[in-house]
Amino acid sequence: QVQLVESGGGLVQPGGSLGLSCTASSIIFTFSDNYMGWYRQAPGKQREFVARIPTRGNQLYAAFVGGRFTISRDNSKNSVFLQMDSLKPEDTAIYYCRAHVNGLDYWGQGTQVTVSF
């Protein structure tokens, strides 16, 4: 069982920046098929993919990111980060961390991101 704890959500004005963190209770980046990523769910909408970072290979981003977000990781802390810049009101959502570990998926509890004046 892998537990994920997210932090860093909050309220930010349009055009601002926000950083999210997710720390796993277990080592993630050991096998090539493992990865961690971020998803989001806006009110009344389905959960959607945002970005992910694998054990090996390149990061992957959703098209709507458009170069505004950066996903990174710290293996020593079993953590993944999402730096979000040039935020838009439509980025408002609950952001969830996901870990794909040895064929199983684990989710964090989510952290609210609100982009508004």
JSON list of C-alpha atoms in Angstrom, two decimals:
[
{"chain": "A", "resi": 1, "resn": "GLN", "atom": "CA", "xyz": [0.00, 0.00, 0.00]},
{"chain": "A", "resi": 2, "resn": "VAL", "atom": "CA", "xyz": [1.36, 3.40, -1.01]},
{"chain": "A", "resi": 3, "resn": "GLN", "atom": "CA", "xyz": [0.08, 6.53, 0.66]},
{"chain": "A", "resi": 4, "resn": "LEU", "atom": "CA", "xyz": [0.35, 9.88, -1.06]},
{"chain": "A", "resi": 5, "resn": "VAL", "atom": "CA", "xyz": [0.20, 13.23, 0.66]},
{"chain": "A", "resi": 6, "resn": "GLU", "atom": "CA", "xyz": [-0.24, 16.39, -1.37]},
{"chain": "A", "resi": 7, "resn": "SER", "atom": "CA", "xyz": [0.37, 19.96, -0.35]},
{"chain": "A", "resi": 8, "resn": "GLY", "atom": "CA", "xyz": [0.71, 23.40, -1.85]},
{"chain": "A", "resi": 9, "resn": "GLY", "atom": "CA", "xyz": [-2.75, 24.24, -3.12]},
{"chain": "A", "resi": 10, "resn": "GLY", "atom": "CA", "xyz": [-4.40, 27.56, -2.51]},
{"chain": "A", "resi": 11, "resn": "LEU", "atom": "CA", "xyz": [-5.77, 30.73, -4.01]},
{"chain": "A", "resi": 12, "resn": "VAL", "atom": "CA", "xyz": [-3.81, 32.60, -6.64]},
{"chain": "A", "resi": 13, "resn": "GLN", "atom": "CA", "xyz": [-4.63, 35.41, -9.04]},
{"chain": "A", "resi": 14, "resn": "PRO", "atom": "CA", "xyz": [-4.71, 34.84, -12.81]},
{"chain": "A", "resi": 15, "resn": "GLY", "atom": "CA", "xyz": [-1.21, 34.98, -14.21]},
{"chain": "A", "resi": 16, "resn": "GLY", "atom": "CA", "xyz": [0.27, 33.88, -10.89]},
{"chain": "A", "resi": 17, "resn": "SER", "atom": "CA", "xyz": [2.22, 30.79, -9.90]},
{"chain": "A", "resi": 18, "resn": "LEU", "atom": "CA", "xyz": [1.71, 27.93, -7.52]},
{"chain": "A", "resi": 19, "resn": "GLY", "atom": "CA", "xyz": [3.69, 24.84, -6.63]},
{"chain": "A", "resi": 20, "resn": "LEU", "atom": "CA", "xyz": [2.27, 21.49, -5.60]},
{"chain": "A", "resi": 21, "resn": "SER", "atom": "CA", "xyz": [4.08, 18.69, -3.80]},
{"chain": "A", "resi": 22, "resn": "CYS", "atom": "CA", "xyz": [3.29, 15.03, -3.39]},
{"chain": "A", "resi": 23, "resn": "THR", "atom": "CA", "xyz": [5.21, 12.69, -1.13]},
{"chain": "A", "resi": 24, "resn": "ALA", "atom": "CA", "xyz": [4.85, 8.93, -1.26]},
{"chain": "A", "resi": 25, "resn": "SER", "atom": "CA", "xyz": [5.21, 6.58, 1.68]},
{"chain": "A", "resi": 26, "resn": "SER", "atom": "CA", "xyz": [7.24, 4.14, -0.41]},
{"chain": "A", "resi": 27, "resn": "ILE", "atom": "CA", "xyz": [10.01, 4.23, -2.96]},
{"chain": "A", "resi": 28, "resn": "ILE", "atom": "CA", "xyz": [8.47, 4.77, -6.37]},
{"chain": "A", "resi": 29, "resn": "PHE", "atom": "CA", "xyz": [11.16, 5.26, -8.98]},
{"chain": "A", "resi": 30, "resn": "THR", "atom": "CA", "xyz": [12.75, 1.85, -8.92]},
{"chain": "A", "resi": 31, "resn": "PHE", "atom": "CA", "xyz": [11.17, 0.02, -11.83]},
{"chain": "A", "resi": 32, "resn": "SER", "atom": "CA", "xyz": [10.96, 1.39, -15.34]},
{"chain": "A", "resi": 33, "resn": "ASP", "atom": "CA", "xyz": [7.16, 1.06, -15.50]},
{"chain": "A", "resi": 34, "resn": "ASN", "atom": "CA", "xyz": [6.59, 3.10, -12.38]},
{"chain": "A", "resi": 35, "resn": "TYR", "atom": "CA", "xyz": [5.67, 6.74, -12.55]},
{"chain": "A", "resi": 36, "resn": "MET", "atom": "CA", "xyz": [4.03, 9.55, -10.63]},
{"chain": "A", "resi": 37, "resn": "GLY", "atom": "CA", "xyz": [1.78, 12.21, -12.00]},
{"chain": "A", "resi": 38, "resn": "TRP", "atom": "CA", "xyz": [-0.88, 14.83, -11.47]},
{"chain": "A", "resi": 39, "resn": "TYR", "atom": "CA", "xyz": [-4.53, 14.86, -12.43]},
{"chain": "A", "resi": 40, "resn": "ARG", "atom": "CA", "xyz": [-7.22, 17.43, -11.79]},
{"chain": "A", "resi": 41, "resn": "GLN", "atom": "CA", "xyz": [-10.96, 17.60, -11.49]},
{"chain": "A", "resi": 42, "resn": "ALA", "atom": "CA", "xyz": [-12.95, 20.77, -11.91]},
{"chain": "A", "resi": 43, "resn": "PRO", "atom": "CA", "xyz": [-16.51, 21.11, -10.61]},
{"chain": "A", "resi": 44, "resn": "GLY", "atom": "CA", "xyz": [-18.94, 19.24, -12.84]},
{"chain": "A", "resi": 45, "resn": "LYS", "atom": "CA", "xyz": [-16.16, 17.75, -14.96]},
{"chain": "A", "resi": 46, "resn": "GLN", "atom": "CA", "xyz": [-14.35, 14.46, -15.13]},
{"chain": "A", "resi": 47, "resn": "ARG", "atom": "CA", "xyz": [-10.91, 13.99, -13.72]},
{"chain": "A", "resi": 48, "resn": "GLU", "atom": "CA", "xyz": [-8.28, 14.70, -16.35]},
{"chain": "A", "resi": 49, "resn": "PHE", "atom": "CA", "xyz": [-4.59, 14.07, -16.83]},
{"chain": "A", "resi": 50, "resn": "VAL", "atom": "CA", "xyz": [-2.20, 16.96, -16.25]},
{"chain": "A", "resi": 51, "resn": "ALA", "atom": "CA", "xyz": [1.35, 15.62, -16.25]},
{"chain": "A", "resi": 52, "resn": "ARG", "atom": "CA", "xyz": [3.45, 12.64, -15.29]},
{"chain": "A", "resi": 53, "resn": "ILE", "atom": "CA", "xyz": [7.08, 11.76, -14.78]},
{"chain": "A", "resi": 54, "resn": "PRO", "atom": "CA", "xyz": [8.37, 8.22, -15.27]},
{"chain": "A", "resi": 55, "resn": "THR", "atom": "CA", "xyz": [11.24, 6.36, -13.72]},
{"chain": "A", "resi": 56, "resn": "ARG", "atom": "CA", "xyz": [13.01, 6.63, -17.05]},
{"chain": "A", "resi": 57, "resn": "GLY", "atom": "CA", "xyz": [12.16, 8.76, -20.03]},
{"chain": "A", "resi": 58, "resn": "ASN", "atom": "CA", "xyz": [10.60, 12.12, -20.60]},
{"chain": "A", "resi": 59, "resn": "GLN", "atom": "CA", "xyz": [7.90, 13.92, -18.75]},
{"chain": "A", "resi": 60, "resn": "LEU", "atom": "CA", "xyz": [4.48, 13.94, -20.37]},
{"chain": "A", "resi": 61, "resn": "TYR", "atom": "CA", "xyz": [2.03, 16.84, -20.32]},
{"chain": "A", "resi": 62, "resn": "ALA", "atom": "CA", "xyz": [-1.56, 17.40, -21.32]},
{"chain": "A", "resi": 63, "resn": "ALA", "atom": "CA", "xyz": [-2.02, 19.68, -24.32]},
{"chain": "A", "resi": 64, "resn": "PHE", "atom": "CA", "xyz": [-3.74, 22.37, -22.27]},
{"chain": "A", "resi": 65, "resn": "VAL", "atom": "CA", "xyz": [-0.58, 22.83, -20.18]},
{"chain": "A", "resi": 66, "resn": "GLY", "atom": "CA", "xyz": [1.02, 24.66, -23.10]},
{"chain": "A", "resi": 67, "resn": "GLY", "atom": "CA", "xyz": [4.41, 24.96, -21.46]},
{"chain": "A", "resi": 68, "resn": "ARG", "atom": "CA", "xyz": [3.03, 26.60, -18.30]},
{"chain": "A", "resi": 69, "resn": "PHE", "atom": "CA", "xyz": [3.57, 23.67, -15.90]},
{"chain": "A", "resi": 70, "resn": "THR", "atom": "CA", "xyz": [6.70, 21.75, -14.99]},
{"chain": "A", "resi": 71, "resn": "ILE", "atom": "CA", "xyz": [6.74, 18.37, -13.28]},
{"chain": "A", "resi": 72, "resn": "SER", "atom": "CA", "xyz": [9.83, 17.26, -11.43]},
{"chain": "A", "resi": 73, "resn": "ARG", "atom": "CA", "xyz": [10.82, 14.80, -8.73]},
{"chain": "A", "resi": 74, "resn": "ASP", "atom": "CA", "xyz": [13.17, 14.19, -5.85]},
{"chain": "A", "resi": 75, "resn": "ASN", "atom": "CA", "xyz": [14.00, 10.49, -5.64]},
{"chain": "A", "resi": 76, "resn": "SER", "atom": "CA", "xyz": [15.57, 10.81, -2.21]},
{"chain": "A", "resi": 77, "resn": "LYS", "atom": "CA", "xyz": [12.27, 12.12, -0.83]},
{"chain": "A", "resi": 78, "resn": "ASN", "atom": "CA", "xyz": [9.93, 9.95, -2.93]},
{"chain": "A", "resi": 79, "resn": "SER", "atom": "CA", "xyz": [8.34, 13.20, -4.02]},
{"chain": "A", "resi": 80, "resn": "VAL", "atom": "CA", "xyz": [6.99, 14.75, -7.16]},
{"chain": "A", "resi": 81, "resn": "PHE", "atom": "CA", "xyz": [6.34, 18.42, -7.74]},
{"chain": "A", "resi": 82, "resn": "LEU", "atom": "CA", "xyz": [4.21, 20.45, -10.10]},
{"chain": "A", "resi": 83, "resn": "GLN", "atom": "CA", "xyz": [5.23, 24.03, -10.71]},
{"chain": "A", "resi": 84, "resn": "MET", "atom": "CA", "xyz": [2.36, 25.92, -12.30]},
{"chain": "A", "resi": 85, "resn": "ASP", "atom": "CA", "xyz": [2.96, 29.31, -13.89]},
{"chain": "A", "resi": 86, "resn": "SER", "atom": "CA", "xyz": [0.74, 31.68, -15.85]},
{"chain": "A", "resi": 87, "resn": "LEU", "atom": "CA", "xyz": [-2.29, 30.20, -14.16]},
{"chain": "A", "resi": 88, "resn": "LYS", "atom": "CA", "xyz": [-5.72, 30.78, -15.65]},
{"chain": "A", "resi": 89, "resn": "PRO", "atom": "CA", "xyz": [-9.17, 30.69, -14.05]},
{"chain": "A", "resi": 90, "resn": "GLU", "atom": "CA", "xyz": [-9.85, 27.48, -15.97]},
{"chain": "A", "resi": 91, "resn": "ASP", "atom": "CA", "xyz": [-7.03, 25.83, -14.05]},
{"chain": "A", "resi": 92, "resn": "THR", "atom": "CA", "xyz": [-9.24, 25.94, -10.97]},
{"chain": "A", "resi": 93, "resn": "ALA", "atom": "CA", "xyz": [-9.72, 22.36, -9.79]},
{"chain": "A", "resi": 94, "resn": "ILE", "atom": "CA", "xyz": [-8.81, 19.81, -7.19]},
{"chain": "A", "resi": 95, "resn": "TYR", "atom": "CA", "xyz": [-5.39, 18.47, -8.11]},
{"chain": "A", "resi": 96, "resn": "TYR", "atom": "CA", "xyz": [-4.66, 14.83, -7.35]},
{"chain": "A", "resi": 97, "resn": "CYS", "atom": "CA", "xyz": [-1.37, 13.04, -7.18]},
{"chain": "A", "resi": 98, "resn": "ARG", "atom": "CA", "xyz": [-1.21, 9.57, -8.69]},
{"chain": "A", "resi": 99, "resn": "ALA", "atom": "CA", "xyz": [1.44, 6.90, -8.32]},
{"chain": "A", "resi": 100, "resn": "HIS", "atom": "CA", "xyz": [1.62, 3.92, -10.63]},
{"chain": "A", "resi": 101, "resn": "VAL", "atom": "CA", "xyz": [3.64, 1.33, -8.77]},
{"chain": "A", "resi": 102, "resn": "ASN", "atom": "CA", "xyz": [4.23, -2.23, -9.89]},
{"chain": "A", "resi": 103, "resn": "GLY", "atom": "CA", "xyz": [1.00, -2.25, -11.90]},
{"chain": "A", "resi": 104, "resn": "LEU", "atom": "CA", "xyz": [-1.18, -0.68, -9.22]},
{"chain": "A", "resi": 105, "resn": "ASP", "atom": "CA", "xyz": [-2.51, 2.85, -8.95]},
{"chain": "A", "resi": 106, "resn": "TYR", "atom": "CA", "xyz": [-2.63, 4.97, -5.85]},
{"chain": "A", "resi": 107, "resn": "TRP", "atom": "CA", "xyz": [-4.18, 8.39, -5.37]},
{"chain": "A", "resi": 108, "resn": "GLY", "atom": "CA", "xyz": [-3.73, 11.23, -2.96]},
{"chain": "A", "resi": 109, "resn": "GLN", "atom": "CA", "xyz": [-6.57, 13.02, -1.25]},
{"chain": "A", "resi": 110, "resn": "GLY", "atom": "CA", "xyz": [-6.35, 16.04, -3.52]},
{"chain": "A", "resi": 111, "resn": "THR", "atom": "CA", "xyz": [-5.49, 19.67, -2.99]},
{"chain": "A", "resi": 112, "resn": "GLN", "atom": "CA", "xyz": [-7.63, 22.61, -4.08]},
{"chain": "A", "resi": 113, "resn": "VAL", "atom": "CA", "xyz": [-6.23, 25.14, -6.54]},
{"chain": "A", "resi": 114, "resn": "THR", "atom": "CA", "xyz": [-8.33, 28.25, -7.13]},
{"chain": "A", "resi": 115, "resn": "VAL", "atom": "CA", "xyz": [-7.36, 30.85, -9.71]},
{"chain": "A", "resi": 116, "resn": "SER", "atom": "CA", "xyz": [-9.37, 34.00, -9.21]},
{"chain": "A", "resi": 117, "resn": "PHE", "atom": "CA", "xyz": [-9.14, 37.72, -8.46]}
]
